[in-house]
C-alpha angles and dihedrals in degrees: 000000000000090000091055091049090050091047091049092050092050092047088053088054090049091062095032103081098031113120096356105172099340099109123204099285096099100197100089132097088238092056089054092050091050091051089053089049091051091053095044092048090055092048092047091050091051091049092050092048090053091047094246097137092165091062091042089056090054090054091048088054089052090048091053090053091050092050091048089054090046089054090068095055135071125235112251087238089073089063093042089054091047092235116184139159117355094358090055091046092052094048091046090052091051091047093050091047090054092048091048091049090050091050090050090051090051091049089051089048089054090055092048091050091050090050093045087233103163094179092055091045090056092047093049091048087057090051089053088055090054091050089052094052093050092046094050096043094046108031112017112096134173128241 
């Protein structure tokens, strides 16, 4: 039963960060980073489910790099909304705060994986789900 809860939590994390803020336009750097995140989340989830926390940690490291790259981009929605000046600065600040919070969650997940702390892993997977919801509702637009 605990294994299925852990697997469920990790699956939630797999779909949590996918597509955060990249929209459906496909031709942006951010979209590419989010595709990498999607792939790495799936691989990490598989590694956790199989108990291979060393491999999972490698994927978390890759996720952190992808989110760090994403931090230096703007969601396509900013352009679609015609944001400029103070409005752009405010949205950019919110976006960077979300990315930074996601990176912090991933760093905490790395520590939980190293400690083999299944309870913390489940909790952090839930946090990733929250990050995803905020990212999609705030920054993901449609073309």
